Coordinates of C-alpha atoms in Angstrom, one line a residue:
X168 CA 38.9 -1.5 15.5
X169 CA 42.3 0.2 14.5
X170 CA 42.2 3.6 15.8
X171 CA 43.1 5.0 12.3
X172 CA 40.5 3.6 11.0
X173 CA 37.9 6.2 9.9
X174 CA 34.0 6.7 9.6
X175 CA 31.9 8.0 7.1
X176 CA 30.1 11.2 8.2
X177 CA 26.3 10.7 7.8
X178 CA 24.3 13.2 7.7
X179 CA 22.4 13.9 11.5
X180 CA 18.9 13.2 10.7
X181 CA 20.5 9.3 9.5
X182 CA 22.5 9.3 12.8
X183 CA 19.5 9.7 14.9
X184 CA 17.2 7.3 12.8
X185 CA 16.3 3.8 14.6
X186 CA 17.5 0.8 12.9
X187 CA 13.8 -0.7 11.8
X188 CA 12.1 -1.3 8.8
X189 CA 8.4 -0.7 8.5
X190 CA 7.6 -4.7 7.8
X191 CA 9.6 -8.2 8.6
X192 CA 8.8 -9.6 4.8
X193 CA 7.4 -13.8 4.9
X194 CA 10.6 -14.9 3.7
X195 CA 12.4 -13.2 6.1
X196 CA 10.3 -15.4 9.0
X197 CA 10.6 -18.5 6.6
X198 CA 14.5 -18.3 7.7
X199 CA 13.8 -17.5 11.0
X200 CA 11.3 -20.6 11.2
X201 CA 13.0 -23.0 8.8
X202 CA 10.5 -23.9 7.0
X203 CA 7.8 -22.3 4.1
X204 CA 4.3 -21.0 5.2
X205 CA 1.6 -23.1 3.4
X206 CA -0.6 -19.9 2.6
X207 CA 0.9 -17.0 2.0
X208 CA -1.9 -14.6 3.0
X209 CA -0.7 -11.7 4.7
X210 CA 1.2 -9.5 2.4
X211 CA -2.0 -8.2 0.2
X212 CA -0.6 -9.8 -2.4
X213 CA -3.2 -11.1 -5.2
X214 CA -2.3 -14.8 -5.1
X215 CA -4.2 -15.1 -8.6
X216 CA -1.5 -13.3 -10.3
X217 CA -1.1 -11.2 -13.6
X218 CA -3.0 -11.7 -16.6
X219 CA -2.3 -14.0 -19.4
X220 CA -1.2 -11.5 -21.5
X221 CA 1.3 -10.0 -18.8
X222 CA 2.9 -13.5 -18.7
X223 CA 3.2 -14.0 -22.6
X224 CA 4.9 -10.2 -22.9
X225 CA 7.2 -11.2 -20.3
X226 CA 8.0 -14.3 -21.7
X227 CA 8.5 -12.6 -25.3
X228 CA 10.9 -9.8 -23.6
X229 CA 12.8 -11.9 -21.3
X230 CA 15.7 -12.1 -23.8
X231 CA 16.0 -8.1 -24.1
X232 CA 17.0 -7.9 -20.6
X233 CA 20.6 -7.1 -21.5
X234 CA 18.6 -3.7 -22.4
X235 CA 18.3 -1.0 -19.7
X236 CA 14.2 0.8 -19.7
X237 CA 13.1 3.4 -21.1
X238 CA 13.8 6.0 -18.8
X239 CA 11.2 8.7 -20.1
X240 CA 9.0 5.5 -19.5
X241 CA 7.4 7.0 -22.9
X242 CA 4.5 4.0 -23.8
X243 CA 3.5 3.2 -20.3
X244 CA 3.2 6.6 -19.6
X245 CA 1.3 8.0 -22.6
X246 CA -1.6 4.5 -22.0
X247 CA -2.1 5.4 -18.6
X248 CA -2.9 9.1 -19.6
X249 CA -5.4 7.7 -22.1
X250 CA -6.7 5.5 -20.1
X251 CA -7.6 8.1 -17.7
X252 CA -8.3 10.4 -20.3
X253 CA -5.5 13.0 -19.2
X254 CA -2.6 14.6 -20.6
X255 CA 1.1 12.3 -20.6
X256 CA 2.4 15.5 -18.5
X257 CA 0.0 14.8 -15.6
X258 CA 1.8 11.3 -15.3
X259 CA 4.5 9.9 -13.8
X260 CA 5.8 6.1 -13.3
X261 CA 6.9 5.3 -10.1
X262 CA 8.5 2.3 -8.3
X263 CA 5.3 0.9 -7.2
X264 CA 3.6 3.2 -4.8
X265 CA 6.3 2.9 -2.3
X266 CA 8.5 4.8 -4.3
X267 CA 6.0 7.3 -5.4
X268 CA 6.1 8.3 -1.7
X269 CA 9.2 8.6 -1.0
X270 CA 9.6 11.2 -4.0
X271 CA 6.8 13.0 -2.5
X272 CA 8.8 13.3 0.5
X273 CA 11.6 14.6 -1.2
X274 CA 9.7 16.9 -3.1
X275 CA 8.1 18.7 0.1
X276 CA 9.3 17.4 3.9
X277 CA 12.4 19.0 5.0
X278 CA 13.6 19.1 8.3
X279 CA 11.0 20.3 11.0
X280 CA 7.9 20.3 8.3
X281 CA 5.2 19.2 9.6
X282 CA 4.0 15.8 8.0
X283 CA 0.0 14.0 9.0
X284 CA -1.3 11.0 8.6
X285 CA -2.8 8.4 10.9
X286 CA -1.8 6.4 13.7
X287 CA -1.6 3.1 12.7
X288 CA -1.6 3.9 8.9
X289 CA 0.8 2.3 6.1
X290 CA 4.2 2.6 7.7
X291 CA 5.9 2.7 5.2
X292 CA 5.2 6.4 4.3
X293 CA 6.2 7.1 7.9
X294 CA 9.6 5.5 7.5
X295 CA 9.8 8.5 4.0
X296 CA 9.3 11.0 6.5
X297 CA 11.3 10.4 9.4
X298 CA 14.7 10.1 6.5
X299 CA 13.7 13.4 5.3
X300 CA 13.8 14.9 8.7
X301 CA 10.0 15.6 9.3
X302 CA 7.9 16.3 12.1
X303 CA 5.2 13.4 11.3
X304 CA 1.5 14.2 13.6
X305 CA -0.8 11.0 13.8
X306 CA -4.1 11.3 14.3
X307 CA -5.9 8.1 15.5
X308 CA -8.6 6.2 13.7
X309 CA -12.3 7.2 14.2
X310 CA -14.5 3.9 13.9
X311 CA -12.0 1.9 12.1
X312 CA -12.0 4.3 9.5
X313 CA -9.3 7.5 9.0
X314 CA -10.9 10.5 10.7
X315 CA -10.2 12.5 7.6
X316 CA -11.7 16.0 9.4
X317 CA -9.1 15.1 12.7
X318 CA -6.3 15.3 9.9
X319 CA -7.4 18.2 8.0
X320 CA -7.5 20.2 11.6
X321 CA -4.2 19.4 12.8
X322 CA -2.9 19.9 9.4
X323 CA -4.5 23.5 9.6
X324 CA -3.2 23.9 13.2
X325 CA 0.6 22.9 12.5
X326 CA 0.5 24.5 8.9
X327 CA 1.5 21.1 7.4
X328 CA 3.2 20.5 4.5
X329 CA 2.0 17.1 3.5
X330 CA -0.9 14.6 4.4
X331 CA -1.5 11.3 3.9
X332 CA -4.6 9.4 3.2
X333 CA -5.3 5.9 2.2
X334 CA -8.7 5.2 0.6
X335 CA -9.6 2.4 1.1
X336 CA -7.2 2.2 4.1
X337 CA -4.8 0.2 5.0
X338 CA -4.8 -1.7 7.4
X339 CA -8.5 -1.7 8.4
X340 CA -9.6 -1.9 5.1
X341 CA -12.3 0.6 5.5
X342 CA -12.9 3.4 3.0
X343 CA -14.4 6.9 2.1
X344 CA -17.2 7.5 -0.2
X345 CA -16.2 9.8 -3.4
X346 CA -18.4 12.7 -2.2
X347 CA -17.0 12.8 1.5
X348 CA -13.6 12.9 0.0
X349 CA -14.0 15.1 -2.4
X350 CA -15.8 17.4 0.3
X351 CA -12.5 17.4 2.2
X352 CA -10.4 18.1 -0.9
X353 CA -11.6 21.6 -1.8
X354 CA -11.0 22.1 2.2
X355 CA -7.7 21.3 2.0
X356 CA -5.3 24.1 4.2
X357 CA -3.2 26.8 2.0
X358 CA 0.2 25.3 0.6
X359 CA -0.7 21.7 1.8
X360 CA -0.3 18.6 -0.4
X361 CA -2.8 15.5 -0.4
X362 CA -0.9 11.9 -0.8
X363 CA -3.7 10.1 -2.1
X364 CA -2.8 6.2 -1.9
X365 CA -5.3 4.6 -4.2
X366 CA -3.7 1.1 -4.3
X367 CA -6.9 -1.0 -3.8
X368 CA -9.3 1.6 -5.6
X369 CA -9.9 -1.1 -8.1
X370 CA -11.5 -3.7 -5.9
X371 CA -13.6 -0.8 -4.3
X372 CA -17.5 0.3 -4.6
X373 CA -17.3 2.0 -8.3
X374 CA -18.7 5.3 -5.7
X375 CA -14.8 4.9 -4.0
X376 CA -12.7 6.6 -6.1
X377 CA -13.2 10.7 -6.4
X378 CA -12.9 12.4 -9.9
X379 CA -9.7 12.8 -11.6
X380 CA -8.9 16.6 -11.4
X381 CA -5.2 17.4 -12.4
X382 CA -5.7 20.7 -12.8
X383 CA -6.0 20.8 -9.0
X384 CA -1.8 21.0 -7.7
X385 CA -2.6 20.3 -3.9
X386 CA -4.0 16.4 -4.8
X387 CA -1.4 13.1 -5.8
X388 CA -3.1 10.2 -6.7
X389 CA -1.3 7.4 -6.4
X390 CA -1.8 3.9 -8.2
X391 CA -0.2 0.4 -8.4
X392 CA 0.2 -2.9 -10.6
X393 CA 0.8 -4.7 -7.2
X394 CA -2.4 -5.1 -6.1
X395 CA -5.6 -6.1 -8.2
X396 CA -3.4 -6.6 -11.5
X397 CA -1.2 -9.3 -9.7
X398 CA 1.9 -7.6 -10.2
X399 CA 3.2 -7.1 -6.7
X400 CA 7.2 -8.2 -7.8
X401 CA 7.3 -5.9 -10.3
X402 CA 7.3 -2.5 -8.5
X403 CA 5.2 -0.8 -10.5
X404 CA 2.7 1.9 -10.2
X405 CA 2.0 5.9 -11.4
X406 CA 0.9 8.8 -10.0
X407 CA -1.5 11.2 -11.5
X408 CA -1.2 15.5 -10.5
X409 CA -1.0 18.8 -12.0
X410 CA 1.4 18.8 -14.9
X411 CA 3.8 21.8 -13.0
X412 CA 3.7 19.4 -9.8
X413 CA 4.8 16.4 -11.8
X414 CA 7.6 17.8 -13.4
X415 CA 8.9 18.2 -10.3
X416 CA 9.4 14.3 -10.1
X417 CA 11.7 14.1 -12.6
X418 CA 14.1 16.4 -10.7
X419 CA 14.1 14.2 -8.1
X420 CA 13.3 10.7 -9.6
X421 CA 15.6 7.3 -10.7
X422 CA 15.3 7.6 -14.3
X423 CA 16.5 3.9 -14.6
X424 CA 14.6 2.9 -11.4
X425 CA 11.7 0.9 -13.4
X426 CA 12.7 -2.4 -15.3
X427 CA 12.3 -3.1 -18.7
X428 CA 10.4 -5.9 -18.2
X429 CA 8.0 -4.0 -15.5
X430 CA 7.1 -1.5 -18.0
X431 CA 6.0 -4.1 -20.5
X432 CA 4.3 -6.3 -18.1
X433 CA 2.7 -3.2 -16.9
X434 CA 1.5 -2.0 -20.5
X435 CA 0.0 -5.8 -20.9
X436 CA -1.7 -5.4 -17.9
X437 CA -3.3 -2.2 -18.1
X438 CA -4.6 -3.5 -21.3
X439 CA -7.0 -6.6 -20.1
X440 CA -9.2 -4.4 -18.4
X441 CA -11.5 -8.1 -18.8
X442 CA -8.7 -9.9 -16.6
X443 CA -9.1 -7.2 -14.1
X444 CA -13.1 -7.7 -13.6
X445 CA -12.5 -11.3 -13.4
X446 CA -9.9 -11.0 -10.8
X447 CA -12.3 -7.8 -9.3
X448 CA -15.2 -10.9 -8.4
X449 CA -12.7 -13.7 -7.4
X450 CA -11.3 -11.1 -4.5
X451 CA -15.1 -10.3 -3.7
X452 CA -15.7 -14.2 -3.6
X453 CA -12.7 -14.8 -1.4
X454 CA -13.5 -11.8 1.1
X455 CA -17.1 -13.3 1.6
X456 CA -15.6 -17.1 2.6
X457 CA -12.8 -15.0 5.0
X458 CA -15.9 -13.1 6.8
X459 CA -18.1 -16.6 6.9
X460 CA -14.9 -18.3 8.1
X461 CA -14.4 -15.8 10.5
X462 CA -17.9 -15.1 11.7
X463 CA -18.9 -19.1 12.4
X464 CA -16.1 -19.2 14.9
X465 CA -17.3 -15.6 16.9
X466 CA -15.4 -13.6 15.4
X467 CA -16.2 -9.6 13.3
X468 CA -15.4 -8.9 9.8
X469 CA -15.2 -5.6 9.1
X470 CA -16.2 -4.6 6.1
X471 CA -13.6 -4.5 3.1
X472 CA -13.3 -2.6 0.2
X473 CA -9.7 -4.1 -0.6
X474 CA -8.1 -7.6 -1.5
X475 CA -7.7 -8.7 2.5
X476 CA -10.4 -8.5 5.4
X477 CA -9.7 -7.4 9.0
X478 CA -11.1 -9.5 12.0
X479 CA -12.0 -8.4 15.1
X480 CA -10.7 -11.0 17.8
X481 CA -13.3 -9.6 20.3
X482 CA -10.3 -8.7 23.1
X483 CA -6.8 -6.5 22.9
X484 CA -4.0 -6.4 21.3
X485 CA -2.2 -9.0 23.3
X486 CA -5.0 -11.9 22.0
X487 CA -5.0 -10.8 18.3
X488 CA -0.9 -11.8 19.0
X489 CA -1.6 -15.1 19.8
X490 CA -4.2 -15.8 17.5
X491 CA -1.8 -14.7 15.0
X492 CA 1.0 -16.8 16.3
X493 CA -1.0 -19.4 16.4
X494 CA -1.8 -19.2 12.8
X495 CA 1.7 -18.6 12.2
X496 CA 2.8 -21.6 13.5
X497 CA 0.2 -23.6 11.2
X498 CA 2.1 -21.9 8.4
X499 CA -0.7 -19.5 7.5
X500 CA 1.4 -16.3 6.8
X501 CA -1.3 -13.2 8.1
X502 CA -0.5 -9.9 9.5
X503 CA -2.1 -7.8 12.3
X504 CA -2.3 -4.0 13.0
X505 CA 0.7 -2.6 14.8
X506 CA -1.1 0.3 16.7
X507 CA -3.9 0.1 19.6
X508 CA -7.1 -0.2 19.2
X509 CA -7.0 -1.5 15.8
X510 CA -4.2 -4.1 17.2
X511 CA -7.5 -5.9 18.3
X512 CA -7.6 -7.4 14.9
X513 CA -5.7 -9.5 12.5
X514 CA -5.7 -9.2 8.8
X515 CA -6.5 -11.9 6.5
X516 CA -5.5 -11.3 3.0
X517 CA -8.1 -13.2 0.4
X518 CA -6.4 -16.4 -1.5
X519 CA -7.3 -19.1 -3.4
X520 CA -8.9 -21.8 -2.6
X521 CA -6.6 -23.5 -0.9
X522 CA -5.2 -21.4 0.8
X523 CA -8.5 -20.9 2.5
X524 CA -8.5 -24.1 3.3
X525 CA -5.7 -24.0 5.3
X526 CA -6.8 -20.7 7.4
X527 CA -9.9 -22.4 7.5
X528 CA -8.5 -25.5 9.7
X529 CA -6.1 -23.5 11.2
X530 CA -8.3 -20.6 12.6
X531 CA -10.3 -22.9 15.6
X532 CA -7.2 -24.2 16.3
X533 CA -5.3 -20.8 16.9
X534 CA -8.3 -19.5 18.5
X535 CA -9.0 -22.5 20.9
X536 CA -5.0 -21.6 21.8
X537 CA -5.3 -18.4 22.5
X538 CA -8.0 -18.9 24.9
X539 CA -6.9 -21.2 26.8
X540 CA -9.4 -23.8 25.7

C-alpha cells in the first residue's frame, strides 16, 4: 500500500469489534459446498409461505415498484393498532424484528451500559449491543428455559439499562406462561427497559402471550411477518410500547427502510387471520412427526411452542456437531445451539412433507455416523 494512502477513522468501539456475524445464512454454505440443500430446515423459516392473498397483492403492486414506501408507514401501522385494539401512536414498523432491536439499542445502550440477556440467546441482539458499545451480562439457561428471575437480579445488581427476553425462546424453543411473565414485569428494576421478542407468539399456547399494556414505558413488544405468516424475505415486523417511548423511534429510525411491497404484503397478511390458523395446525402437525422422528431413533424432543423443535442428542456439544454435519452432508440444512449445555441439541425447524422425508432418512444415517456405528 502507497504510504500516502490514507484510512478512514472509525470510530473505537468499530475498531475493537470482531469481524463475525451472528449466523453463516444456507446460501452462504450452498457456495461453500457447491451444491443446494434438499430441505431447507434450519433457518425457522415457514416453508408453507404467505397467504394467498399476500401473493395476489404482491403480484397487483409489482409494477409500482418504481415508487418508494410510505415512510409514515400510515395503513400498516393504523391495522396493526386495530387489530390490537391500541392507539396508531403505540406502533411502530420495523425491519423485521432484527431491526426493531437494533433501534432499541440505539435508543438506550451507550458505551459502558449495562445490557442482559441469556447465554446462548438469539445473537443477533448481542451483535446490537456490542456496536453500540455495551457491557452485555449473560445469564445461562435454567432447564432449557431463560431463567427470567437470574436476569432480573443481575439487571438489578449492575443497574442495567436494557434486557432481553425471548418468549418462546429461541433457540430451545421453550416458553413462559402469561402469568409468570407478567409477574416479572411489574418487578422490573427502576429505569430498565424490557425487549420483549414475541416472534413465534403466534404458534404458542393462546396462555403464551401476556396482556398488551402500552401504557406501561419499561415493556417493547416486538412482532414479525417472518415467522407464522410466511413472510421471512420481506423484513417485516412492529413493535408495540408507550406512545412517548415510541416516538422516540422515529428519531432514530430509516424512514425509507421498509419496502413498498412489504408493507402491502404485510397489510394482506395481517388480514387472513383464517390463513394464519391453518398454517397455526400445519406447524403443530409438523413439530409432532419431528418429535416421533426423533424419539424412534433415541433421541428427546423438547417441548416447542415455536415453528422448529430442539433435539436432545443424549451427549455434548462435540456429538450434536456431528450429528449435524452429518445431516448437513445429506443436504438437510438444520442448525444447533452455539453455547454449552444447550449445544447438546440440534434444532429442527418443521417443513413440509418432504422435507421431512428427507430428515427422516437422513437422521439414522447421521446418527449411526456420529457414533461410530
Amino acid at each position: 500500500m502507497p504510504p500516502s494512502q490514507s484510512y478512514p477513522r472509525f470510530t473505537p468501539i468499530i475498531e475493537a469489534l470482531p469481524s463475525t456475524v451472528p449466523f453463516v445464512g444456507p446460501e452462504a454454505q450452498e457456495r461453500q459446498r457447491g451444491r443446494a440443500f434438499r430441505a431447507r430446515i434450519g433457518a425457522n423459516e415457514s416453508v408453507f409461505g404467505p397467504s394467498p392473498h399476500v401473493i395476489a397483492a404482491l403480484e397487483a403492486a409489482a409494477p409500482d415498484i418504481w415508487k418508494y414506501c410510505d415512510p409514515d408507514n400510515h395503513d400498516l401501522q393504523v391495522a396493526v393498532a386495530a387489530f390490537h385494539d391500541v392507539s396508531p401512536d403505540n406502533v411502530v414498523i420495523i425491519e423485521g424484528i432484527d431491526g426493531g432491536l437494533g433501534l432499541t439499542n440505539r435508543l438506550v445502550t451507550e458505551p459502558g451500559s449495562v445490557v442482559v440477556t441469556s447465554d446462548g440467546a438469539y445473537p443477533t441482539f448481542n451483535f446490537h449491543v456490542a456496536a453500540c458499545g455495551g457491557r452485555l451480562i449473560k445469564v445461562p439457561f435454567r432447564d432449557d428455559q431463560e431463567d427470567l428471575s437470574g436476569v432480573w437480579d443481575v439487571a438489578r445488581a449492575h443497574e442495567a439499562r436494557l434486557i432481553y427476553v425471548s418468549n418462546p425462546n429461541n433457540p430451545m424453543g421453550t416458553w413462559w406462561r402469561a402469568a409468570e411473565l407478567e409477574a416479572m414485569i411489574s418487578d422490573l428494576p427502576a429505569g430498565c427497559l424490557l425487549a420483549l421478542d414475541e416472534a413465534y407468539v403466534e404458534t404458542a399456547p393462546a396462555d403464551t402471550a401476556p396482556r398488551i399494556d402500552v401504557s406501561n414505558p419499561q415493556v417493547l413488544r416486538f412482532r414479525t411477518f417472518s415467522k407464522a405468516y410466511g413472510m421471512a424475505g420481506a423484513r417485516i415486523g412492529y413493535c408495540l410500547g408507550e406512545a412517548s417511548v415510541i416516538r422516540n423511534f422515529e428519531k432514530v429510525r430509516n424512514h425509507y427502510g421498509i419496502s413498498r411491497l412489504s408493507q402491502i404484503g404485510a397489510l394482506a397478511a395481517l388480514g387472513d387471520q383464517a390463513y394464519l390458523a391453518e398454517i397455526v395446525e400445519r406447524i403443530a402437525s409438523a413439530r409432532a412427526r419431528i418429535t416421533a422422528i426423533s424419539e424412534r431413533h433415541g433421541l428427546v424432543a423438547l417441548p416447542s411452542a415455536t415453528n422448529f423443535v430442539t433435539v436432545d442428542c443424549g451427549h455434548d456439544g462435540v456429538f450434536a456437531r456431528r450429528v449435524l454435519d452429518g445431516l448437513l452432508a445429506r443436504d438437510v440444512f438444520v442448525r444447533m445451539p452455539a453455547v454449552a449445555p444447550l449445544n447438546r441439541c440440534i434444532r429442527i425447524g418443521v417443513g413440509a412433507a418432504h422435507d421431512l422425508d428427507l430428515f427422516e432418512a437422513a437422521l439414522p444415517e447421521a446418527l449411526s455416523e456420529a457414533r461410530g456405528t
